[in-house]
C-alpha positions as a Python dict, from the first residue, in 0.01 Angstrom:
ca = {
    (1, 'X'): (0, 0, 0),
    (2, 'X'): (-382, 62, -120),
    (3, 'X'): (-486, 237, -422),
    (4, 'X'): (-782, 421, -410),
    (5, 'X'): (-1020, 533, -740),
    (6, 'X'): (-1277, 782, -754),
    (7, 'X'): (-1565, 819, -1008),
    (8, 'X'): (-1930, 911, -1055),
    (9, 'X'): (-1845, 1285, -1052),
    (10, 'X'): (-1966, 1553, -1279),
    (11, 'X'): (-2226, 1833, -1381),
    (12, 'X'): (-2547, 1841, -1191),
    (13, 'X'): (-2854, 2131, -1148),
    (14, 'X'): (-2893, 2211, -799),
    (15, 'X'): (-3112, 2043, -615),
    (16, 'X'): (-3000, 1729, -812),
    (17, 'X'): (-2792, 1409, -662),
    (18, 'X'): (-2456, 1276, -749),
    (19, 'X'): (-2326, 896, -616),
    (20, 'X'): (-1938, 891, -560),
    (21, 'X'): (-1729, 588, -571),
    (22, 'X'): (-1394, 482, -426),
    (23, 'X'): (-1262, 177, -520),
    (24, 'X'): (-969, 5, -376),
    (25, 'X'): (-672, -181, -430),
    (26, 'X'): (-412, -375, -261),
    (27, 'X'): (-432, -439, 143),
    (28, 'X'): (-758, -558, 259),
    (29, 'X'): (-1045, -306, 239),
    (30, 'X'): (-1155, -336, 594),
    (31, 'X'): (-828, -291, 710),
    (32, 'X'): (-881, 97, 671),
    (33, 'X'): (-1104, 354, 818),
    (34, 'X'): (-1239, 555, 479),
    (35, 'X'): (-1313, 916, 425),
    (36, 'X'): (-1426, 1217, 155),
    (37, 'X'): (-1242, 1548, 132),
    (38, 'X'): (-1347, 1791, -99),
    (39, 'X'): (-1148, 2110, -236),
    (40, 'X'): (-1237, 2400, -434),
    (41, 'X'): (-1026, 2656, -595),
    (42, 'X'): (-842, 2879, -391),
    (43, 'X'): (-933, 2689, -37),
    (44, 'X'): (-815, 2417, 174),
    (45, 'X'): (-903, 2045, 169),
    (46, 'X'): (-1251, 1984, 375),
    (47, 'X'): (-1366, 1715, 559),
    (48, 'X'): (-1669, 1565, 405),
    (49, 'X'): (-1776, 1221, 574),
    (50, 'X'): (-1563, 928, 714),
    (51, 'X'): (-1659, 578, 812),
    (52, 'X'): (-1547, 337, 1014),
    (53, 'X'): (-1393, -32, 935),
    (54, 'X'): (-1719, -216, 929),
    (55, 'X'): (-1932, 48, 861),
    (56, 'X'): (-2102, 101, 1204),
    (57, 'X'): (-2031, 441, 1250),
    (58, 'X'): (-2057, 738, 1020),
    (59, 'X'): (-1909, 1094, 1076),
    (60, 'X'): (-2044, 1387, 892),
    (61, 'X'): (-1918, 1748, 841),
    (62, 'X'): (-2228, 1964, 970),
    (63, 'X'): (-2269, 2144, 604),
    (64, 'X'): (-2354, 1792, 464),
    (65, 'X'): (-2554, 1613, 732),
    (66, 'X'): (-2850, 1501, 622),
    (67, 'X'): (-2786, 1534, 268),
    (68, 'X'): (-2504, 1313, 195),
    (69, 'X'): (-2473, 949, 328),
    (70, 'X'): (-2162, 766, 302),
    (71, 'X'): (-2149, 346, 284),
    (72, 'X'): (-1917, 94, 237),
    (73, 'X'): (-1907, -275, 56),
    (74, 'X'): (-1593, -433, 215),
    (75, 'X'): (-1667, -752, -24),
    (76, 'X'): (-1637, -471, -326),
    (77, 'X'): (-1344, -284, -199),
    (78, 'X'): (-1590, 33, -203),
    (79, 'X'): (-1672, 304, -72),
    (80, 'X'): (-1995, 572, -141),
    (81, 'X'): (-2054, 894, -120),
    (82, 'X'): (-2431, 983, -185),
    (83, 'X'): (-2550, 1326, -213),
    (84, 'X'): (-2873, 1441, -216),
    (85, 'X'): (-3006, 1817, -246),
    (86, 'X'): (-2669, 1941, -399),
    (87, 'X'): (-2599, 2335, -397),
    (88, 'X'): (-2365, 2561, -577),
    (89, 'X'): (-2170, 2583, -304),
    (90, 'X'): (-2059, 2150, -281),
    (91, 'X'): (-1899, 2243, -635),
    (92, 'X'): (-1568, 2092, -556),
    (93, 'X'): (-1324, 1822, -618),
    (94, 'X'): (-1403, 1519, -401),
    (95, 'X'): (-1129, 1328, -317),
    (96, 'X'): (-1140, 930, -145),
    (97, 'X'): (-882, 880, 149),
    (98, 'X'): (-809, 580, 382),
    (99, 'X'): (-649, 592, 776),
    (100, 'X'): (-495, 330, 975),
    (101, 'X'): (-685, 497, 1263),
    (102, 'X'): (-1036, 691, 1336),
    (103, 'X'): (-940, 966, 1116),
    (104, 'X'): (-1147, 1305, 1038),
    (105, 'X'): (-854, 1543, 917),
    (106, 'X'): (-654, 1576, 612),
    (107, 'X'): (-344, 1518, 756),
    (108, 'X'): (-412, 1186, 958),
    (109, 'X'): (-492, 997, 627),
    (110, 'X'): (-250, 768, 463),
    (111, 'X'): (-377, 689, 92),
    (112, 'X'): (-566, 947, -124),
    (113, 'X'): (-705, 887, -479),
    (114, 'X'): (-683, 1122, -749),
    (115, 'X'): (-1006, 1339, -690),
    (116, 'X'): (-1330, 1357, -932),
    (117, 'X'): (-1480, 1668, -1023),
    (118, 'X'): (-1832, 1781, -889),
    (119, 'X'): (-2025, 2068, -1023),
    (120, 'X'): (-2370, 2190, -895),
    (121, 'X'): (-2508, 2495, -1158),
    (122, 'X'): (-2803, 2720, -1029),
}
């Protein structure tokens, strides 16, 4: 019932920053809890950040706290991903997903966009 959007992906030095987007469609933003996967080649979907319906409460995966920050816009049907201090190893595809519930596994999402394409050279 919601489409979701990614973009803002692509080649960056390490070191460097990147700022995903999600956008959605369809049911009412902040009717979802939001979160960012990422997968590389060869390995299984990881949990990257999730937030909650208004935005009061942030979940991180402990290889990305205090680097990346994720943030919504409910008004803009949006959700961010910011990362700072990228390294080789966040090369991945990042991929936007929304819950009906407090949600910080693959399998408990609903929705999933299409995935955008992050690269971090040495």
């Amino acid at each position: 019932q919601v489409q979701l959007a990614e973009s803002g992906g692509g080649l960056v030095q390490a070191g460097g920053s990147l700022t995903l987007s999600c956008a959605a469609s369809g049911r009412t933003f902040s009717s979802y809890f939001m979160g960012w996967f990422r997968q590389a080649p060869g390995k299984e979907r990881e949990f990257v950040a999730a937030i909650s319906w208004g935005g009061g409460n942030t979940y991180y995966a402990d290889s990305v706290k205090g680097r990346f920050t994720i943030s919504r816009d409910n008004a803009k049907k949006t959700v961010y991903l910011r990362m700072n201090i990228l390294k080789p190893e966040d090369t991945a595809v990042y991929y936007c997903a929304a819950s009906y519930k407090v949600a910080r596994t693959s399998g408990e999402y609903d929705y999933w966009g299409q995935g955008t394409q992050v690269t971090v050279s040495s």
